[in-house]
Amino acid sequence: MKVVALVSGGKDSCYAMMKSIHYGHQIVALANLLPADDAVDELDSYMYQTVGHQIIVSYAECMGLPLFRKRIRGSTRHQELGYRTTQGDEVEDMFILLREVKKQIPEVTAVSSGAIASDYQRLRVESVCSRLGLVSLAYLWKQDQSLLLQEMIANGILTVTVKVAAMGLDPAKHLGKEIAFLNDYLHKLKELYGINVCGEGGEYETLTLDCPLFINARIVLDDYQVVMHSSDSIAPVGILHPLKFHLEKKVDVQSSTSPDNISETSIQKLGTVIEVEDTLERCEDTCKPSDCSADPIDDLAHKFNISRTNNKRTLTLSCSLQDSCNGGLHYFPLLFSDYFSASLYLCIVSFLDIDLSYLLRADLREDLKNVLAKIESLLAGFGFGWENVLYIHLYIDDMNKFSEANETYVKFITQERCPFGVPSRSTVEMPLVEMGFSKAYMEVLVSNNKDKRVLHVQSISSWAPSCIGPYSQVNQTSCHVFCFLSHCENWLGPQLRAIYSMQC
């Protein structure tokens, strides 16, 4: 994939680029966010490292790549872990920046970032990528920090500290020092105080002056000033303010950004710095959710059936939609009505016994839209919403239409509607039409518990299979764990249902 790399100047974002190339991707552009005021070194930001931003402008020349930069106008407004589009939030600056990159270099399909342990940062990068149709690459995610630091040093990343803020780190002694020099000392501090050796807890920040991707030049820091933010006797905080630097040209190095490897658009921008300006669009307008109201189903009648087990608190929903021209009502079998606890319900929706004329004029998108709208209506009738859904079985008639199904699915089931995380999902191909169904069939497991915990990692990483789509790896509630299953092309029947729920 063609990749735009989010760069802060730190060692992590640089090594993330190297890992992306290692896995076969191509870096075609850089993207950086900096303070609105050049005189400011550091912002009170949960998202961005800005110390050393005065030097990042040189990365374009060092790497021979276009560098897109945008000044940060927003602040931290949405502080919950899961991000929702929020006007004036600093995340919207990243959205505008990456949107401009995609506009000017349309072949960009992925974004690399150096997130290692912060869910807060990863989820926000994934949110922006999802809105722009980009893939998040996070190859450092959840990797062992000691091993990562050793790899960075061994792979030729020359980086110095530009901020220290931890017990045992003294601004007067440790600012401006190479990480290779501090490696043993950082591990000693880990043993003494439990610090993160890669600085993931804010213990320190770095600025990369050279690495194998700097094919044209390395940065030489000639002079700097130590600025104290806190003189606390236990954990003083200080930053390095660059005063003077220059580029030292490299020779006899073959460029990895030769014209054979990049597009005409990128060639025109090689080594240039593009300032991205704010637009007049509000963030609600740039990410306005699609209309998810279903078309009226004028020629279909529906009815839903409520069943209770011996435990009067257990409720199972069953619904079918039928062609009004056909006689009789059809109900689906009630599944798991005795298995799950009183807080778990099952809702099943599909069209049944649809006549041929309807099948000929309907497509998967239309059928799935109607099914999702009906489920949404049923949930609302019992005081539920998509946020209460734990797991979804989605059956479609043709797996080649998987992307079409997702396009419709995400109009209903979104991060905004599921603040605790989207449901896990399996997608299975079935001969639905031959069986007398419409082209979409869904089983939805619902819980009224408030303790739902969700693991949803959309980034491609070395840690876990990614769920790039609108479904999570794991949903957990009470004593049940519901796991993601990749889409299947065969009907697996009861075996599929038997493996997705595990009791604690």
Coordinates of C-alpha atoms in Angstrom, one line a residue:
M1 CA 0.0 0.0 0.0
K2 CA 1.0 3.6 -0.5
V3 CA 1.4 5.1 2.9
V4 CA 1.5 8.6 4.5
A5 CA 3.5 8.5 7.7
L6 CA 2.5 10.5 10.7
V7 CA 5.8 11.9 12.0
S8 CA 6.4 13.8 15.3
G9 CA 10.1 13.6 15.0
G10 CA 10.3 10.9 17.7
K11 CA 12.0 7.5 17.4
D12 CA 8.7 5.6 17.4
S13 CA 7.2 7.3 14.3
C14 CA 10.4 6.8 12.4
Y15 CA 10.7 3.1 13.3
A16 CA 7.1 2.7 12.4
M17 CA 8.0 3.8 8.9
M18 CA 10.8 1.3 8.7
K19 CA 8.5 -1.5 9.8
S20 CA 5.9 -0.5 7.2
I21 CA 8.5 -0.7 4.5
H22 CA 9.7 -4.0 6.0
Y23 CA 6.2 -5.4 5.5
G24 CA 6.1 -4.4 1.9
H25 CA 4.4 -0.9 2.0
Q26 CA 5.8 2.3 0.4
I27 CA 6.1 5.6 2.2
V28 CA 5.0 8.3 -0.3
A29 CA 4.4 11.3 2.0
L30 CA 4.9 12.6 5.6
A31 CA 2.4 14.4 7.8
N32 CA 3.1 16.5 10.8
L33 CA 1.1 18.6 13.3
L34 CA 2.8 21.6 15.0
P35 CA 1.8 24.4 17.4
A36 CA 0.0 27.4 16.0
D37 CA 2.7 29.6 17.6
D38 CA 6.2 28.9 16.4
A39 CA 7.6 30.1 19.7
V40 CA 5.8 27.4 21.6
D41 CA 7.7 24.2 22.1
E42 CA 5.1 22.0 23.8
L43 CA 1.3 21.9 23.8
D44 CA -0.9 20.5 26.5
S45 CA -1.9 17.7 24.2
Y46 CA -2.9 14.1 24.8
M47 CA -2.2 13.3 21.2
Y48 CA 0.8 15.0 19.7
Q49 CA 4.5 15.4 20.5
T50 CA 5.5 18.9 19.4
V51 CA 8.9 19.4 21.1
G52 CA 11.5 19.8 18.4
H53 CA 8.9 20.8 15.8
Q54 CA 11.4 23.5 14.5
I55 CA 13.5 20.7 13.0
I56 CA 10.8 18.5 11.4
V57 CA 10.7 20.8 8.4
S58 CA 14.0 19.3 7.4
Y59 CA 12.5 15.8 7.1
A60 CA 11.2 16.5 3.6
E61 CA 14.7 17.1 2.3
C62 CA 16.3 14.3 4.4
M63 CA 13.9 11.7 3.1
G64 CA 13.1 13.2 -0.3
L65 CA 9.4 13.1 0.3
P66 CA 6.6 15.7 0.5
L67 CA 5.9 16.8 4.0
F68 CA 2.4 18.0 4.8
R69 CA 2.2 20.2 7.9
K70 CA -0.8 21.7 9.7
R71 CA -1.0 23.9 12.8
I72 CA -3.0 22.6 15.7
R73 CA -6.0 24.8 16.3
G74 CA -8.0 22.4 18.4
S75 CA -7.7 21.3 22.0
T76 CA -8.5 18.2 24.0
R77 CA -12.3 18.4 24.2
H78 CA -13.4 14.8 23.9
Q79 CA -11.5 13.0 26.7
E80 CA -13.3 9.7 26.7
L81 CA -11.3 6.7 25.5
G82 CA -13.5 6.1 22.4
Y83 CA -13.5 9.1 20.2
R84 CA -16.5 10.8 18.7
T85 CA -16.2 13.5 16.1
T86 CA -16.1 16.7 18.1
Q87 CA -15.8 20.2 16.7
G88 CA -12.8 22.0 18.1
D89 CA -11.0 18.8 19.2
E90 CA -7.3 18.5 18.2
V91 CA -8.1 15.2 16.5
E92 CA -10.0 17.2 13.8
D93 CA -6.7 18.8 12.9
M94 CA -5.4 15.4 12.0
F95 CA -8.5 14.7 10.0
I96 CA -8.1 17.9 8.0
L97 CA -4.4 17.2 7.5
L98 CA -4.8 13.6 6.2
R99 CA -7.8 14.6 4.1
E100 CA -5.6 17.1 2.3
V101 CA -2.9 14.4 1.8
K102 CA -5.4 12.1 0.3
K103 CA -6.7 14.9 -1.9
Q104 CA -3.3 15.7 -3.3
I105 CA -2.0 12.2 -3.5
P106 CA -5.1 10.0 -4.2
E107 CA -3.1 6.8 -4.3
V108 CA -2.5 7.0 -0.6
T109 CA -4.4 4.2 1.1
A110 CA -2.8 3.8 4.5
V111 CA -1.4 5.7 7.5
S112 CA 1.5 4.7 9.7
S113 CA 1.8 5.8 13.3
G114 CA 4.2 5.0 16.1
A115 CA 1.6 4.1 18.8
I116 CA 3.0 1.4 21.2
A117 CA 0.7 1.3 24.2
S118 CA -1.7 4.2 24.1
D119 CA -5.3 3.1 23.3
Y120 CA -6.2 6.8 23.5
Q121 CA -4.0 7.7 20.6
R122 CA -4.5 4.5 18.6
L123 CA -8.3 4.8 18.7
R124 CA -8.2 8.4 17.4
V125 CA -5.9 7.5 14.5
E126 CA -8.2 4.6 13.7
S127 CA -11.3 6.9 13.9
V128 CA -9.7 9.4 11.4
C129 CA -8.6 6.6 9.1
S130 CA -12.1 5.1 9.1
R131 CA -13.7 8.4 8.2
L132 CA -11.3 8.9 5.3
G133 CA -11.3 5.3 4.1
L134 CA -7.7 4.7 5.0
V135 CA -6.0 1.7 6.7
S136 CA -4.1 2.3 10.0
L137 CA -0.7 0.6 10.2
A138 CA 0.5 0.3 13.8
Y139 CA 3.4 -2.2 13.7
L140 CA 4.8 -1.2 17.0
W141 CA 1.5 -1.7 18.8
K142 CA 1.7 -3.8 22.0
Q143 CA 5.3 -4.9 21.3
D144 CA 7.8 -5.5 24.1
Q145 CA 9.3 -2.1 24.8
S146 CA 12.7 -3.4 25.7
L147 CA 13.0 -5.3 22.5
L148 CA 11.7 -2.4 20.5
L149 CA 14.3 -0.1 21.9
Q150 CA 17.0 -2.6 21.1
E151 CA 15.7 -2.9 17.6
M152 CA 15.6 0.8 17.0
I153 CA 19.2 1.2 18.1
A154 CA 20.4 -1.9 16.2
N155 CA 18.6 -0.6 13.0
G156 CA 20.5 2.7 13.0
I157 CA 18.0 5.2 14.4
L158 CA 20.0 8.0 15.9
T159 CA 17.7 9.9 18.3
V160 CA 18.3 12.2 21.2
T161 CA 16.1 13.2 24.2
V162 CA 14.2 16.4 23.9
K163 CA 12.1 16.1 27.0
V164 CA 12.6 14.3 30.3
A165 CA 9.9 14.0 33.0
A166 CA 10.6 11.0 35.3
M167 CA 12.3 10.0 38.4
G168 CA 16.0 9.5 37.8
L169 CA 16.1 11.7 34.6
D170 CA 17.7 15.0 35.1
P171 CA 17.3 17.7 32.4
A172 CA 20.8 19.0 33.0
K173 CA 22.3 15.6 32.6
H174 CA 20.1 13.7 30.2
L175 CA 18.6 16.1 27.6
G176 CA 20.3 16.0 24.2
K177 CA 21.7 12.5 24.9
E178 CA 21.5 9.7 22.4
I179 CA 19.1 6.9 23.3
A180 CA 21.9 4.3 22.6
F181 CA 23.9 6.0 25.3
L182 CA 21.0 6.0 27.8
N183 CA 19.8 2.5 27.0
D184 CA 21.3 0.7 30.0
Y185 CA 20.4 3.5 32.3
L186 CA 16.7 3.5 31.2
H187 CA 16.6 -0.2 31.9
K188 CA 18.0 0.4 35.4
L189 CA 15.3 3.0 36.0
K190 CA 12.7 0.4 34.9
E191 CA 14.0 -1.9 37.6
L192 CA 14.0 0.8 40.2
Y193 CA 10.9 2.8 39.4
G194 CA 9.0 0.8 36.8
I195 CA 9.3 3.4 34.0
N196 CA 8.5 2.6 30.4
V197 CA 11.8 2.2 28.6
C198 CA 10.3 3.6 25.4
G199 CA 8.9 6.6 27.2
E200 CA 5.2 5.5 26.7
G201 CA 4.3 6.9 30.1
G202 CA 5.6 10.3 29.2
E203 CA 8.9 9.7 30.9
Y204 CA 10.8 11.2 27.9
E205 CA 10.5 12.3 24.3
T206 CA 13.0 12.0 21.5
L207 CA 14.0 13.7 18.2
T208 CA 15.4 11.6 15.4
L209 CA 18.4 13.1 13.7
D210 CA 19.3 10.3 11.4
C211 CA 18.0 6.9 10.3
P212 CA 18.3 4.6 7.2
L213 CA 15.3 6.4 5.7
F214 CA 17.2 9.7 5.7
I215 CA 18.7 9.0 2.3
N216 CA 19.8 12.6 1.4
A217 CA 21.0 14.1 4.6
R218 CA 21.3 13.8 8.4
I219 CA 20.5 16.5 10.9
V220 CA 23.2 17.9 13.1
L221 CA 22.1 19.8 16.2
D222 CA 24.6 22.6 16.7
D223 CA 23.1 24.4 19.7
Y224 CA 20.2 24.2 22.0
Q225 CA 18.8 25.6 25.2
V226 CA 17.4 23.7 28.2
V227 CA 14.0 25.0 29.3
M228 CA 12.8 24.0 32.7
H229 CA 9.1 23.4 33.0
S230 CA 9.3 22.1 36.6
S231 CA 12.1 22.0 39.1
D232 CA 10.5 19.3 41.2
S233 CA 13.2 17.6 43.3
I234 CA 11.9 14.1 42.6
A235 CA 11.0 14.3 38.9
P236 CA 12.0 17.6 37.3
V237 CA 10.6 18.3 33.8
G238 CA 12.7 20.0 31.2
I239 CA 12.7 20.3 27.4
L240 CA 15.3 20.9 24.7
H241 CA 14.7 24.0 22.6
P242 CA 16.8 23.9 19.3
L243 CA 18.7 27.1 18.6
K244 CA 20.8 26.1 15.6
F245 CA 21.1 23.0 13.3
H246 CA 22.2 22.1 9.8
L247 CA 22.0 19.3 7.4
E248 CA 24.9 17.1 6.5
K249 CA 24.6 15.7 3.0
K250 CA 24.9 12.0 2.4
V251 CA 26.7 10.6 -0.7
D252 CA 26.5 7.4 -2.7
V253 CA 23.2 6.4 -1.3
Q254 CA 20.6 5.0 -3.8
S255 CA 17.3 6.7 -3.4
S256 CA 14.3 4.5 -2.4
T257 CA 12.1 7.2 -3.8
S258 CA 13.2 6.9 -7.4
P259 CA 10.7 7.7 -10.2
D260 CA 10.1 4.0 -10.8
N261 CA 8.7 3.7 -7.3
I262 CA 6.3 6.6 -7.0
S263 CA 3.6 8.4 -9.0
E264 CA 3.8 11.5 -11.1
T265 CA 1.9 13.4 -8.4
S266 CA 4.5 12.5 -5.7
I267 CA 7.4 13.2 -8.0
Q268 CA 6.2 16.8 -8.3
K269 CA 6.2 17.2 -4.6
L270 CA 9.4 15.4 -3.6
G271 CA 11.2 17.2 -0.8
T272 CA 8.6 20.0 -0.6
V273 CA 6.8 21.2 2.4
I274 CA 3.0 21.8 2.0
E275 CA 1.3 23.9 4.6
V276 CA -2.3 22.7 5.1
E277 CA -4.7 25.5 6.0
D278 CA -7.9 25.2 8.0
T279 CA -11.1 25.0 6.0
L280 CA -14.4 26.7 6.8
E281 CA -16.2 23.3 7.0
R282 CA -17.3 22.3 10.4
C283 CA -16.3 18.8 11.5
E284 CA -19.9 17.8 11.6
D285 CA -20.2 18.6 7.9
T286 CA -17.0 16.7 6.9
C287 CA -18.2 13.6 8.6
K288 CA -21.9 13.8 8.4
P289 CA -23.3 10.3 8.9
S290 CA -25.2 8.8 6.0
D291 CA -28.9 8.6 6.2
C292 CA -29.6 5.2 7.6
S293 CA -33.4 5.3 7.4
A294 CA -34.7 2.4 5.4
D295 CA -37.0 2.7 2.5
P296 CA -40.6 1.8 3.4
I297 CA -41.3 -1.8 2.9
D298 CA -44.7 -1.3 1.4
D299 CA -45.3 -4.8 0.1
L300 CA -44.1 -6.7 3.2
A301 CA -45.9 -7.6 6.3
H302 CA -44.1 -8.2 9.6
K303 CA -44.8 -9.6 13.0
F304 CA -42.6 -10.4 15.9
N305 CA -42.9 -13.2 18.4
I306 CA -41.9 -13.0 22.1
S307 CA -41.0 -16.2 24.0
R308 CA -40.0 -16.6 27.6
T309 CA -38.2 -19.5 29.3
N310 CA -39.1 -20.8 32.7
N311 CA -36.9 -17.9 34.0
K312 CA -39.3 -15.1 33.4
R313 CA -36.4 -12.6 33.0
T314 CA -35.2 -14.4 29.9
L315 CA -36.5 -12.9 26.7
T316 CA -35.9 -14.1 23.1
L317 CA -37.0 -12.0 20.1
S318 CA -37.9 -13.7 16.8
C319 CA -39.0 -11.8 13.8
S320 CA -39.7 -12.6 10.2
L321 CA -40.8 -10.5 7.2
Q322 CA -43.1 -12.1 4.6
D323 CA -44.5 -11.3 1.2
S324 CA -48.0 -10.0 1.6
C325 CA -49.1 -12.1 -1.3
N326 CA -48.1 -15.4 0.4
G327 CA -50.3 -16.9 3.1
G328 CA -49.2 -17.8 6.6
L329 CA -46.6 -16.4 8.9
H330 CA -43.2 -17.9 9.4
Y331 CA -41.1 -17.7 12.5
F332 CA -37.5 -18.7 12.9
P333 CA -36.5 -21.3 15.6
L334 CA -35.7 -19.8 18.9
L335 CA -32.0 -20.3 19.6
F336 CA -30.2 -20.4 22.9
S337 CA -33.3 -19.5 24.8
D338 CA -32.2 -21.7 27.7
Y339 CA -28.5 -21.2 27.4
F340 CA -27.9 -17.6 28.1
S341 CA -28.5 -15.7 31.3
A342 CA -31.5 -13.5 31.9
S343 CA -29.7 -10.5 30.5
L344 CA -29.0 -12.0 27.0
Y345 CA -31.6 -11.9 24.2
L346 CA -31.5 -13.1 20.6
C347 CA -33.2 -11.3 17.7
I348 CA -33.3 -12.9 14.3
V349 CA -34.4 -11.0 11.2
S350 CA -34.7 -11.9 7.5
F351 CA -37.2 -11.9 4.7
L352 CA -38.8 -15.3 4.2
D353 CA -40.7 -16.7 1.3
I354 CA -40.1 -13.7 -0.9
D355 CA -41.6 -14.0 -4.4
L356 CA -39.4 -14.1 -7.5
S357 CA -40.4 -10.6 -8.7
Y358 CA -39.1 -9.1 -5.4
L359 CA -35.8 -11.1 -5.6
L360 CA -35.2 -9.9 -9.2
R361 CA -35.5 -6.2 -8.3
A362 CA -33.9 -6.3 -4.9
D363 CA -30.1 -6.3 -4.2
L364 CA -28.0 -7.1 -1.2
R365 CA -27.7 -3.5 -0.1
E366 CA -31.5 -3.0 -0.2
D367 CA -32.2 -6.2 1.7
L368 CA -29.6 -5.6 4.3
K369 CA -30.7 -2.0 4.8
N370 CA -34.3 -3.2 5.4
V371 CA -33.1 -6.0 7.8
L372 CA -30.9 -3.6 9.8
A373 CA -33.8 -1.0 10.0
K374 CA -36.2 -3.7 11.3
I375 CA -33.7 -4.8 13.9
E376 CA -33.1 -1.2 15.0
S377 CA -36.8 -0.7 15.3
L378 CA -37.2 -3.9 17.4
L379 CA -34.3 -2.9 19.7
A380 CA -35.8 0.5 20.2
G381 CA -39.1 -1.1 21.1
F382 CA -37.5 -2.8 24.1
G383 CA -35.4 0.1 25.1
F384 CA -32.3 -1.1 23.5
G385 CA -29.9 0.3 20.8
W386 CA -26.9 -1.0 18.9
E387 CA -24.8 -0.3 21.9
N388 CA -26.5 -3.3 23.6
V389 CA -25.6 -5.7 20.8
L390 CA -22.7 -8.1 21.7
Y391 CA -22.5 -10.3 18.6
I392 CA -24.0 -10.5 15.1
H393 CA -24.2 -13.4 12.7
L394 CA -24.5 -11.8 9.2
Y395 CA -25.4 -14.2 6.4
I396 CA -25.2 -13.0 2.8
D397 CA -25.9 -14.8 -0.5
D398 CA -22.6 -14.0 -2.1
M399 CA -19.2 -13.3 -0.4
N400 CA -18.0 -11.4 -3.4
K401 CA -20.5 -8.7 -2.2
F402 CA -18.8 -8.5 1.2
S403 CA -17.7 -4.9 0.7
E404 CA -21.2 -3.9 -0.4
A405 CA -22.6 -5.5 2.8
N406 CA -20.1 -3.5 4.9
E407 CA -21.0 -0.2 3.1
T408 CA -24.6 -0.7 4.3
Y409 CA -23.7 -2.1 7.7
V410 CA -21.6 0.9 8.7
K411 CA -24.5 3.3 8.1
F412 CA -26.3 1.7 11.0
I413 CA -23.6 0.3 13.4
T414 CA -21.1 3.1 14.1
Q415 CA -18.7 4.0 16.9
E416 CA -20.9 7.0 17.7
R417 CA -23.9 4.6 18.3
C418 CA -21.8 2.1 20.2
P419 CA -19.7 4.3 22.6
F420 CA -18.5 1.2 24.5
G421 CA -17.4 -0.5 21.2
V422 CA -19.0 -2.1 18.2
P423 CA -20.3 -5.7 18.3
S424 CA -18.2 -8.7 17.2
R425 CA -19.4 -10.3 14.0
S426 CA -19.1 -13.2 11.7
T427 CA -20.1 -13.2 8.1
V428 CA -21.1 -16.4 6.4
E429 CA -22.0 -17.1 2.8
M430 CA -25.3 -19.1 2.4
P431 CA -27.5 -20.0 -0.5
L432 CA -30.2 -17.8 0.9
V433 CA -32.2 -17.3 -2.2
E434 CA -32.4 -21.0 -3.0
M435 CA -33.7 -21.5 0.6
G436 CA -36.5 -19.0 0.1
F437 CA -34.9 -16.2 2.0
S438 CA -33.9 -12.7 0.8
K439 CA -30.2 -11.9 0.3
A440 CA -29.5 -10.9 3.9
Y441 CA -30.1 -12.7 7.1
M442 CA -29.0 -11.6 10.6
E443 CA -28.9 -13.0 14.1
V444 CA -28.3 -10.4 16.8
L445 CA -27.4 -11.2 20.4
V446 CA -28.4 -8.4 22.8
S447 CA -27.5 -7.7 26.4
N448 CA -28.9 -5.3 28.9
N449 CA -25.7 -5.5 31.0
K450 CA -23.8 -2.3 31.5
D451 CA -20.4 -4.0 32.0
K452 CA -19.6 -4.7 28.4
R453 CA -15.9 -4.6 27.5
V454 CA -14.7 -4.5 23.9
L455 CA -11.4 -5.1 22.2
H456 CA -11.5 -3.4 18.7
V457 CA -8.1 -2.9 17.1
Q458 CA -8.5 -1.7 13.5
S459 CA -4.9 -1.1 12.8
I460 CA -2.7 -3.7 11.0
S461 CA -0.1 -4.7 13.6
S462 CA 2.2 -7.5 14.7
W463 CA 0.1 -8.0 17.8
A464 CA -3.4 -9.2 16.8
P465 CA -5.5 -9.9 13.7
S466 CA -6.9 -6.6 12.7
C467 CA -10.6 -5.9 12.4
I468 CA -10.5 -3.1 9.8
G469 CA -14.2 -3.4 9.4
P470 CA -16.9 -2.2 11.7
Y471 CA -16.7 -5.2 14.1
S472 CA -14.6 -5.9 17.1
Q473 CA -12.3 -8.8 18.0
V474 CA -13.9 -9.5 21.4
N475 CA -17.0 -8.5 23.4
Q476 CA -17.1 -9.5 27.0
T477 CA -20.0 -9.2 29.4
S478 CA -20.5 -10.9 32.8
C479 CA -19.3 -14.4 32.3
H480 CA -19.4 -14.6 28.5
V481 CA -16.8 -13.7 25.9
F482 CA -17.8 -13.3 22.3
C483 CA -15.0 -13.5 19.8
F484 CA -14.6 -12.3 16.3
L485 CA -14.7 -14.9 13.5
S486 CA -13.4 -14.0 10.1
H487 CA -16.0 -14.3 7.3
C488 CA -16.6 -17.8 6.0
E489 CA -17.7 -19.1 2.6
N490 CA -19.6 -22.1 3.8
W491 CA -22.5 -22.7 6.1
L492 CA -21.1 -23.9 9.4
G493 CA -24.3 -24.4 11.2
P494 CA -24.3 -25.1 14.9
Q495 CA -20.5 -25.4 15.0
L496 CA -20.2 -21.7 14.2
R497 CA -22.5 -20.7 17.0
A498 CA -20.9 -23.2 19.5
I499 CA -17.4 -21.6 19.4
Y500 CA -18.1 -17.9 19.6
S501 CA -19.3 -17.9 23.2
M502 CA -17.0 -19.0 26.0
Q503 CA -18.0 -19.0 29.7
C504 CA -15.6 -17.6 32.2

